[in-house]
């Protein structure tokens, strides 16, 4: 029974990381449901973009207050959890503050003092975020697409981060008091714990402090494992996916339409006077499946668009700058990404249940995203420019529109009239081609 704690720790570690990697495998499988797309060009620029945007948080600070607070939480939480390495070693081998022996007392003291200061900043930022999200009334954080689970999820994450930081301080303050009483070896420096938290525990006995220190240590460890596995169900999945998402981001001009090979071939055929429109297809194309125009479901979107959906932070910066949304129209770029992710998850659960996808009679278009939403878009790219992790809602909107126009001939009457005029008059306006240059006669 001497090693029961170590065995329980190892089992919890294996189960926690096992479930975490199972979730990542499911996410990867779901992203692979999309069409292939080549985003392997300009590798140096892609690495630079990922380092600047995902790691450096360069776009977050365009809104200075929220951006700086987010950087504090992000950097603080990541660095503090470097201590997870020490916790794992201590938990498996039964040591106590293993890194002190590796770093030396001076460096370890600087290390633990830095962690304490960062943890305090994280607590302050998390409290401000909680108040701002729930009581301050920021419009983009109170919109109806956040009602229910999205809002609760954001609050739960803040509560979890707060609880983990408080467990961290409880562990350190108990440890520091035990060091002062020579019950533990003296390792580390704890400026915040010794000043603010240790006085609250000063009257506790050594056995009570040991119980608190071990309890907080276990709570911190189990809490981190819980947080890791909670990410799969949370918008905070972007903590991981922001890195590949920014690497695979579109580097060309924003909003540029992609050409469809089938349309290009048709145009070339129309423009070639020697082409035979009734000629049999080439041998290699004889059994080819006709390309679908646009997208009606997630299977028609490419893999980076599905990665975009999983990477969405639900911050609403895209919706806050959307001119359609500002003027009261139904479109919310954030909701487009949330709906796409919901459909991916719906398909993923279908596959988990049946071993493969079985047609459920649902589509992304109409069942999740309404036509009124996508036709409200002005294609101005404001949403793409505003996104802190380079998500492209516009590309999904364009593909859904393309399906409606080219597969179902279901464009609004105004667009049908314009396209008819272009076809007949070579201009969007309804007048004879011979009159196209009459405007110049007025000068």
PDB file of N, CA and C in Angstrom, residues 251-331:
ATOM      1  N   UNK A 251      -3.540  33.173 -47.560  1.00  0.00           N
ATOM      2  CA  UNK A 251      -2.519  34.215 -47.651  1.00  0.00           C
ATOM      3  C   UNK A 251      -2.762  35.178 -48.806  1.00  0.00           C
ATOM      4  N   UNK A 252      -3.596  34.780 -49.758  1.00  0.00           N
ATOM      5  CA  UNK A 252      -3.889  35.648 -50.900  1.00  0.00           C
ATOM      6  C   UNK A 252      -4.873  36.741 -50.514  1.00  0.00           C
ATOM      7  N   UNK A 253      -5.285  37.537 -51.501  1.00  0.00           N
ATOM      8  CA  UNK A 253      -6.249  38.617 -51.226  1.00  0.00           C
ATOM      9  C   UNK A 253      -7.529  38.084 -50.616  1.00  0.00           C
ATOM     10  N   UNK A 254      -7.978  38.723 -49.542  1.00  0.00           N
ATOM     11  CA  UNK A 254      -9.186  38.275 -48.867  1.00  0.00           C
ATOM     12  C   UNK A 254     -10.398  38.475 -49.770  1.00  0.00           C
ATOM     13  N   UNK A 255     -11.271  37.503 -49.796  1.00  0.00           N
ATOM     14  CA  UNK A 255     -12.489  37.617 -50.581  1.00  0.00           C
ATOM     15  C   UNK A 255     -12.366  37.199 -52.032  1.00  0.00           C
ATOM     16  N   UNK A 256     -11.153  36.875 -52.483  1.00  0.00           N
ATOM     17  CA  UNK A 256     -11.000  36.447 -53.879  1.00  0.00           C
ATOM     18  C   UNK A 256     -11.721  35.117 -54.085  1.00  0.00           C
ATOM     19  N   UNK A 257     -12.559  35.060 -55.130  1.00  0.00           N
ATOM     20  CA  UNK A 257     -13.280  33.832 -55.426  1.00  0.00           C
ATOM     21  C   UNK A 257     -12.325  32.795 -55.997  1.00  0.00           C
ATOM     22  N   UNK A 258     -12.556  31.536 -55.631  1.00  0.00           N
ATOM     23  CA  UNK A 258     -11.803  30.461 -56.269  1.00  0.00           C
ATOM     24  C   UNK A 258     -12.517  30.047 -57.552  1.00  0.00           C
ATOM     25  N   UNK A 259     -11.743  29.722 -58.560  1.00  0.00           N
ATOM     26  CA  UNK A 259     -12.320  29.282 -59.830  1.00  0.00           C
ATOM     27  C   UNK A 259     -12.665  27.801 -59.776  1.00  0.00           C
ATOM     28  N   UNK A 260     -13.802  27.441 -60.350  1.00  0.00           N
ATOM     29  CA  UNK A 260     -14.180  26.041 -60.463  1.00  0.00           C
ATOM     30  C   UNK A 260     -13.707  25.508 -61.804  1.00  0.00           C
ATOM     31  N   UNK A 261     -12.990  24.388 -61.778  1.00  0.00           N
ATOM     32  CA  UNK A 261     -12.446  23.823 -63.017  1.00  0.00           C
ATOM     33  C   UNK A 261     -13.550  23.523 -64.025  1.00  0.00           C
ATOM     34  N   UNK A 262     -14.686  23.024 -63.549  1.00  0.00           N
ATOM     35  CA  UNK A 262     -15.762  22.670 -64.469  1.00  0.00           C
ATOM     36  C   UNK A 262     -16.307  23.903 -65.186  1.00  0.00           C
ATOM     37  N   UNK A 263     -16.399  25.020 -64.481  1.00  0.00           N
ATOM     38  CA  UNK A 263     -16.874  26.257 -65.096  1.00  0.00           C
ATOM     39  C   UNK A 263     -15.826  26.792 -66.068  1.00  0.00           C
ATOM     40  N   UNK A 264     -14.560  26.737 -65.673  1.00  0.00           N
ATOM     41  CA  UNK A 264     -13.477  27.202 -66.550  1.00  0.00           C
ATOM     42  C   UNK A 264     -13.476  26.429 -67.871  1.00  0.00           C
ATOM     43  N   UNK A 265     -13.640  25.094 -67.772  1.00  0.00           N
ATOM     44  CA  UNK A 265     -13.661  24.267 -68.985  1.00  0.00           C
ATOM     45  C   UNK A 265     -14.850  24.644 -69.867  1.00  0.00           C
ATOM     46  N   UNK A 266     -15.995  24.920 -69.243  1.00  0.00           N
ATOM     47  CA  UNK A 266     -17.188  25.280 -70.008  1.00  0.00           C
ATOM     48  C   UNK A 266     -16.992  26.605 -70.737  1.00  0.00           C
ATOM     49  N   UNK A 267     -16.391  27.571 -70.063  1.00  0.00           N
ATOM     50  CA  UNK A 267     -16.142  28.872 -70.685  1.00  0.00           C
ATOM     51  C   UNK A 267     -15.170  28.734 -71.841  1.00  0.00           C
ATOM     52  N   UNK A 268     -14.102  27.971 -71.633  1.00  0.00           N
ATOM     53  CA  UNK A 268     -13.131  27.765 -72.709  1.00  0.00           C
ATOM     54  C   UNK A 268     -13.788  27.088 -73.906  1.00  0.00           C
ATOM     55  N   UNK A 269     -14.683  26.151 -73.622  1.00  0.00           N
ATOM     56  CA  UNK A 269     -15.398  25.469 -74.705  1.00  0.00           C
ATOM     57  C   UNK A 269     -16.256  26.457 -75.493  1.00  0.00           C
ATOM     58  N   UNK A 270     -16.907  27.377 -74.799  1.00  0.00           N
ATOM     59  CA  UNK A 270     -17.764  28.367 -75.440  1.00  0.00           C
ATOM     60  C   UNK A 270     -16.951  29.346 -76.287  1.00  0.00           C
ATOM     61  N   UNK A 271     -15.716  29.617 -75.855  1.00  0.00           N
ATOM     62  CA  UNK A 271     -14.896  30.619 -76.532  1.00  0.00           C
ATOM     63  C   UNK A 271     -14.045  30.029 -77.652  1.00  0.00           C
ATOM     64  N   UNK A 272     -14.011  28.708 -77.751  1.00  0.00           N
ATOM     65  CA  UNK A 272     -13.202  28.053 -78.791  1.00  0.00           C
ATOM     66  C   UNK A 272     -14.089  27.717 -79.990  1.00  0.00           C
ATOM     67  N   UNK A 273     -13.926  28.431 -81.116  1.00  0.00           N
ATOM     68  CA  UNK A 273     -14.801  28.179 -82.278  1.00  0.00           C
ATOM     69  C   UNK A 273     -14.616  26.797 -82.874  1.00  0.00           C
ATOM     70  N   UNK A 274     -13.489  26.149 -82.588  1.00  0.00           N
ATOM     71  CA  UNK A 274     -13.212  24.837 -83.173  1.00  0.00           C
ATOM     72  C   UNK A 274     -13.598  23.685 -82.252  1.00  0.00           C
ATOM     73  N   UNK A 275     -14.082  24.008 -81.071  1.00  0.00           N
ATOM     74  CA  UNK A 275     -14.412  22.951 -80.109  1.00  0.00           C
ATOM     75  C   UNK A 275     -15.724  22.277 -80.486  1.00  0.00           C
ATOM     76  N   UNK A 276     -15.804  20.993 -80.211  1.00  0.00           N
ATOM     77  CA  UNK A 276     -17.015  20.226 -80.460  1.00  0.00           C
ATOM     78  C   UNK A 276     -17.732  20.001 -79.133  1.00  0.00           C
ATOM     79  N   UNK A 277     -18.817  20.706 -78.897  1.00  0.00           N
ATOM     80  CA  UNK A 277     -19.505  20.571 -77.589  1.00  0.00           C
ATOM     81  C   UNK A 277     -20.084  19.181 -77.357  1.00  0.00           C
ATOM     82  N   UNK A 278     -20.221  18.391 -78.437  1.00  0.00           N
ATOM     83  CA  UNK A 278     -20.797  17.059 -78.299  1.00  0.00           C
ATOM     84  C   UNK A 278     -19.745  15.962 -78.286  1.00  0.00           C
ATOM     85  N   UNK A 279     -18.468  16.361 -78.258  1.00  0.00           N
ATOM     86  CA  UNK A 279     -17.387  15.376 -78.253  1.00  0.00           C
ATOM     87  C   UNK A 279     -17.433  14.565 -76.968  1.00  0.00           C
ATOM     88  N   UNK A 280     -17.062  13.287 -77.073  1.00  0.00           N
ATOM     89  CA  UNK A 280     -17.036  12.418 -75.893  1.00  0.00           C
ATOM     90  C   UNK A 280     -15.947  12.895 -74.939  1.00  0.00           C
ATOM     91  N   UNK A 281     -16.129  12.734 -73.645  1.00  0.00           N
ATOM     92  CA  UNK A 281     -15.105  13.149 -72.692  1.00  0.00           C
ATOM     93  C   UNK A 281     -13.855  12.312 -72.814  1.00  0.00           C
ATOM     94  N   UNK A 282     -12.742  12.870 -72.367  1.00  0.00           N
ATOM     95  CA  UNK A 282     -11.482  12.142 -72.390  1.00  0.00           C
ATOM     96  C   UNK A 282     -11.621  10.867 -71.575  1.00  0.00           C
ATOM     97  N   UNK A 283     -10.772   9.884 -71.911  1.00  0.00           N
ATOM     98  CA  UNK A 283     -10.899   8.572 -71.286  1.00  0.00           C
ATOM     99  C   UNK A 283     -10.779   8.652 -69.761  1.00  0.00           C
ATOM    100  N   UNK A 284      -9.830   9.499 -69.309  1.00  0.00           N
ATOM    101  CA  UNK A 284      -9.633   9.567 -67.863  1.00  0.00           C
ATOM    102  C   UNK A 284     -10.807  10.235 -67.138  1.00  0.00           C
ATOM    103  N   UNK A 285     -11.665  10.978 -67.907  1.00  0.00           N
ATOM    104  CA  UNK A 285     -12.796  11.655 -67.287  1.00  0.00           C
ATOM    105  C   UNK A 285     -14.111  10.918 -67.492  1.00  0.00           C
ATOM    106  N   UNK A 286     -14.063   9.775 -68.165  1.00  0.00           N
ATOM    107  CA  UNK A 286     -15.306   9.107 -68.546  1.00  0.00           C
ATOM    108  C   UNK A 286     -16.139   8.698 -67.330  1.00  0.00           C
ATOM    109  N   UNK A 287     -15.457   8.307 -66.248  1.00  0.00           N
ATOM    110  CA  UNK A 287     -16.174   7.850 -65.064  1.00  0.00           C
ATOM    111  C   UNK A 287     -16.145   8.869 -63.933  1.00  0.00           C
ATOM    112  N   UNK A 288     -15.727  10.091 -64.264  1.00  0.00           N
ATOM    113  CA  UNK A 288     -15.602  11.115 -63.229  1.00  0.00           C
ATOM    114  C   UNK A 288     -16.982  11.560 -62.748  1.00  0.00           C
ATOM    115  N   UNK A 289     -17.087  11.813 -61.455  1.00  0.00           N
ATOM    116  CA  UNK A 289     -18.333  12.321 -60.879  1.00  0.00           C
ATOM    117  C   UNK A 289     -18.406  13.819 -61.135  1.00  0.00           C
ATOM    118  N   UNK A 290     -19.490  14.320 -61.690  1.00  0.00           N
ATOM    119  CA  UNK A 290     -19.594  15.757 -61.957  1.00  0.00           C
ATOM    120  C   UNK A 290     -19.371  16.564 -60.682  1.00  0.00           C
ATOM    121  N   UNK A 291     -18.612  17.644 -60.810  1.00  0.00           N
ATOM    122  CA  UNK A 291     -18.316  18.471 -59.651  1.00  0.00           C
ATOM    123  C   UNK A 291     -19.558  19.231 -59.203  1.00  0.00           C
ATOM    124  N   UNK A 292     -19.751  19.256 -57.904  1.00  0.00           N
ATOM    125  CA  UNK A 292     -20.873  19.993 -57.342  1.00  0.00           C
ATOM    126  C   UNK A 292     -20.497  21.452 -57.218  1.00  0.00           C
ATOM    127  N   UNK A 293     -21.416  22.319 -57.587  1.00  0.00           N
ATOM    128  CA  UNK A 293     -21.163  23.748 -57.482  1.00  0.00           C
ATOM    129  C   UNK A 293     -21.534  24.221 -56.073  1.00  0.00           C
ATOM    130  N   UNK A 294     -20.585  24.794 -55.370  1.00  0.00           N
ATOM    131  CA  UNK A 294     -20.867  25.343 -54.061  1.00  0.00           C
ATOM    132  C   UNK A 294     -21.037  24.274 -52.999  1.00  0.00           C
ATOM    133  N   UNK A 295     -21.693  24.635 -51.907  1.00  0.00           N
ATOM    134  CA  UNK A 295     -21.818  23.739 -50.759  1.00  0.00           C
ATOM    135  C   UNK A 295     -23.218  23.803 -50.178  1.00  0.00           C
ATOM    136  N   UNK A 296     -23.743  22.635 -49.857  1.00  0.00           N
ATOM    137  CA  UNK A 296     -25.012  22.564 -49.123  1.00  0.00           C
ATOM    138  C   UNK A 296     -24.819  21.879 -47.779  1.00  0.00           C
ATOM    139  N   UNK A 297     -23.692  21.188 -47.618  1.00  0.00           N
ATOM    140  CA  UNK A 297     -23.406  20.505 -46.365  1.00  0.00           C
ATOM    141  C   UNK A 297     -21.905  20.556 -46.105  1.00  0.00           C
ATOM    142  N   UNK A 298     -21.489  20.076 -44.954  1.00  0.00           N
ATOM    143  CA  UNK A 298     -20.071  20.193 -44.586  1.00  0.00           C
ATOM    144  C   UNK A 298     -19.164  19.385 -45.495  1.00  0.00           C
ATOM    145  N   UNK A 299     -19.699  18.324 -46.117  1.00  0.00           N
ATOM    146  CA  UNK A 299     -18.882  17.500 -47.000  1.00  0.00           C
ATOM    147  C   UNK A 299     -18.430  18.277 -48.240  1.00  0.00           C
ATOM    148  N   UNK A 300     -19.130  19.352 -48.557  1.00  0.00           N
ATOM    149  CA  UNK A 300     -18.806  20.169 -49.729  1.00  0.00           C
ATOM    150  C   UNK A 300     -17.811  21.271 -49.398  1.00  0.00           C
ATOM    151  N   UNK A 301     -17.587  21.530 -48.124  1.00  0.00           N
ATOM    152  CA  UNK A 301     -16.604  22.524 -47.713  1.00  0.00           C
ATOM    153  C   UNK A 301     -15.232  21.875 -47.665  1.00  0.00           C
ATOM    154  N   UNK A 302     -14.180  22.694 -47.747  1.00  0.00           N
ATOM    155  CA  UNK A 302     -12.841  22.092 -47.668  1.00  0.00           C
ATOM    156  C   UNK A 302     -12.381  22.001 -46.216  1.00  0.00           C
ATOM    157  N   UNK A 303     -11.311  21.281 -46.008  1.00  0.00           N
ATOM    158  CA  UNK A 303     -10.866  20.929 -44.658  1.00  0.00           C
ATOM    159  C   UNK A 303     -10.500  22.150 -43.823  1.00  0.00           C
ATOM    160  N   UNK A 304      -9.935  23.167 -44.436  1.00  0.00           N
ATOM    161  CA  UNK A 304      -9.557  24.355 -43.679  1.00  0.00           C
ATOM    162  C   UNK A 304     -10.804  25.077 -43.173  1.00  0.00           C
ATOM    163  N   UNK A 305     -11.878  25.057 -43.949  1.00  0.00           N
ATOM    164  CA  UNK A 305     -13.128  25.671 -43.482  1.00  0.00           C
ATOM    165  C   UNK A 305     -13.687  24.926 -42.272  1.00  0.00           C
ATOM    166  N   UNK A 306     -13.560  23.604 -42.253  1.00  0.00           N
ATOM    167  CA  UNK A 306     -14.002  22.835 -41.088  1.00  0.00           C
ATOM    168  C   UNK A 306     -13.084  23.096 -39.891  1.00  0.00           C
ATOM    169  N   UNK A 307     -11.789  23.239 -40.152  1.00  0.00           N
ATOM    170  CA  UNK A 307     -10.846  23.616 -39.092  1.00  0.00           C
ATOM    171  C   UNK A 307     -11.200  25.000 -38.545  1.00  0.00           C
ATOM    172  N   UNK A 308     -11.575  25.912 -39.432  1.00  0.00           N
ATOM    173  CA  UNK A 308     -12.028  27.243 -39.011  1.00  0.00           C
ATOM    174  C   UNK A 308     -13.175  27.144 -38.006  1.00  0.00           C
ATOM    175  N   UNK A 309     -14.134  26.273 -38.306  1.00  0.00           N
ATOM    176  CA  UNK A 309     -15.310  26.141 -37.441  1.00  0.00           C
ATOM    177  C   UNK A 309     -14.922  25.662 -36.048  1.00  0.00           C
ATOM    178  N   UNK A 310     -14.007  24.703 -35.982  1.00  0.00           N
ATOM    179  CA  UNK A 310     -13.555  24.205 -34.684  1.00  0.00           C
ATOM    180  C   UNK A 310     -12.702  25.237 -33.948  1.00  0.00           C
ATOM    181  N   UNK A 311     -12.062  26.152 -34.685  1.00  0.00           N
ATOM    182  CA  UNK A 311     -11.151  27.126 -34.074  1.00  0.00           C
ATOM    183  C   UNK A 311     -11.847  28.389 -33.605  1.00  0.00           C
ATOM    184  N   UNK A 312     -13.137  28.537 -33.917  1.00  0.00           N
ATOM    185  CA  UNK A 312     -13.851  29.770 -33.585  1.00  0.00           C
ATOM    186  C   UNK A 312     -13.857  30.018 -32.083  1.00  0.00           C
ATOM    187  N   UNK A 313     -13.492  31.223 -31.686  1.00  0.00           N
ATOM    188  CA  UNK A 313     -13.425  31.587 -30.270  1.00  0.00           C
ATOM    189  C   UNK A 313     -14.752  32.124 -29.749  1.00  0.00           C
ATOM    190  N   UNK A 314     -15.719  32.330 -30.640  1.00  0.00           N
ATOM    191  CA  UNK A 314     -17.027  32.896 -30.290  1.00  0.00           C
ATOM    192  C   UNK A 314     -16.900  34.271 -29.637  1.00  0.00           C
ATOM    193  N   UNK A 315     -15.827  34.987 -29.954  1.00  0.00           N
ATOM    194  CA  UNK A 315     -15.612  36.307 -29.344  1.00  0.00           C
ATOM    195  C   UNK A 315     -16.563  37.354 -29.917  1.00  0.00           C
ATOM    196  N   UNK A 316     -17.059  37.133 -31.141  1.00  0.00           N
ATOM    197  CA  UNK A 316     -18.020  38.051 -31.738  1.00  0.00           C
ATOM    198  C   UNK A 316     -17.416  39.280 -32.374  1.00  0.00           C
ATOM    199  N   UNK A 317     -16.099  39.341 -32.491  1.00  0.00           N
ATOM    200  CA  UNK A 317     -15.496  40.514 -33.140  1.00  0.00           C
ATOM    201  C   UNK A 317     -15.939  40.609 -34.598  1.00  0.00           C
ATOM    202  N   UNK A 318     -16.142  39.465 -35.238  1.00  0.00           N
ATOM    203  CA  UNK A 318     -16.604  39.454 -36.629  1.00  0.00           C
ATOM    204  C   UNK A 318     -18.003  40.053 -36.728  1.00  0.00           C
ATOM    205  N   UNK A 319     -18.894  39.622 -35.842  1.00  0.00           N
ATOM    206  CA  UNK A 319     -20.273  40.110 -35.863  1.00  0.00           C
ATOM    207  C   UNK A 319     -20.351  41.580 -35.481  1.00  0.00           C
ATOM    208  N   UNK A 320     -19.457  42.021 -34.582  1.00  0.00           N
ATOM    209  CA  UNK A 320     -19.481  43.412 -34.124  1.00  0.00           C
ATOM    210  C   UNK A 320     -19.169  44.392 -35.247  1.00  0.00           C
ATOM    211  N   UNK A 321     -18.425  43.949 -36.277  1.00  0.00           N
ATOM    212  CA  UNK A 321     -18.064  44.853 -37.381  1.00  0.00           C
ATOM    213  C   UNK A 321     -18.850  44.558 -38.651  1.00  0.00           C
ATOM    214  N   UNK A 322     -19.756  43.579 -38.600  1.00  0.00           N
ATOM    215  CA  UNK A 322     -20.523  43.196 -39.791  1.00  0.00           C
ATOM    216  C   UNK A 322     -21.578  44.259 -40.090  1.00  0.00           C
ATOM    217  N   UNK A 323     -21.508  44.929 -41.251  1.00  0.00           N
ATOM    218  CA  UNK A 323     -22.483  45.986 -41.552  1.00  0.00           C
ATOM    219  C   UNK A 323     -23.906  45.455 -41.660  1.00  0.00           C
ATOM    220  N   UNK A 324     -24.065  44.221 -42.120  1.00  0.00           N
ATOM    221  CA  UNK A 324     -25.409  43.645 -42.208  1.00  0.00           C
ATOM    222  C   UNK A 324     -25.999  43.480 -40.813  1.00  0.00           C
ATOM    223  N   UNK A 325     -25.207  42.949 -39.888  1.00  0.00           N
ATOM    224  CA  UNK A 325     -25.689  42.753 -38.525  1.00  0.00           C
ATOM    225  C   UNK A 325     -25.943  44.077 -37.822  1.00  0.00           C
ATOM    226  N   UNK A 326     -25.063  45.054 -38.047  1.00  0.00           N
ATOM    227  CA  UNK A 326     -25.212  46.363 -37.407  1.00  0.00           C
ATOM    228  C   UNK A 326     -26.512  47.031 -37.826  1.00  0.00           C
ATOM    229  N   UNK A 327     -26.923  46.803 -39.073  1.00  0.00           N
ATOM    230  CA  UNK A 327     -28.159  47.423 -39.567  1.00  0.00           C
ATOM    231  C   UNK A 327     -29.401  46.580 -39.279  1.00  0.00           C
ATOM    232  N   UNK A 328     -29.253  45.530 -38.453  1.00  0.00           N
ATOM    233  CA  UNK A 328     -30.411  44.783 -37.995  1.00  0.00           C
ATOM    234  C   UNK A 328     -30.771  43.563 -38.802  1.00  0.00           C
ATOM    235  N   UNK A 329     -29.936  43.190 -39.765  1.00  0.00           N
ATOM    236  CA  UNK A 329     -30.230  41.992 -40.557  1.00  0.00           C
ATOM    237  C   UNK A 329     -29.863  40.743 -39.776  1.00  0.00           C
ATOM    238  N   UNK A 330     -30.322  39.596 -40.254  1.00  0.00           N
ATOM    239  CA  UNK A 330     -30.220  38.353 -39.501  1.00  0.00           C
ATOM    240  C   UNK A 330     -28.805  37.797 -39.460  1.00  0.00           C
ATOM    241  N   UNK A 331     -27.949  38.200 -40.371  1.00  0.00           N
ATOM    242  CA  UNK A 331     -26.611  37.622 -40.498  1.00  0.00           C
ATOM    243  C   UNK A 331     -25.747  37.901 -39.271  1.00  0.00           C
TER     244      UNK A 331
END
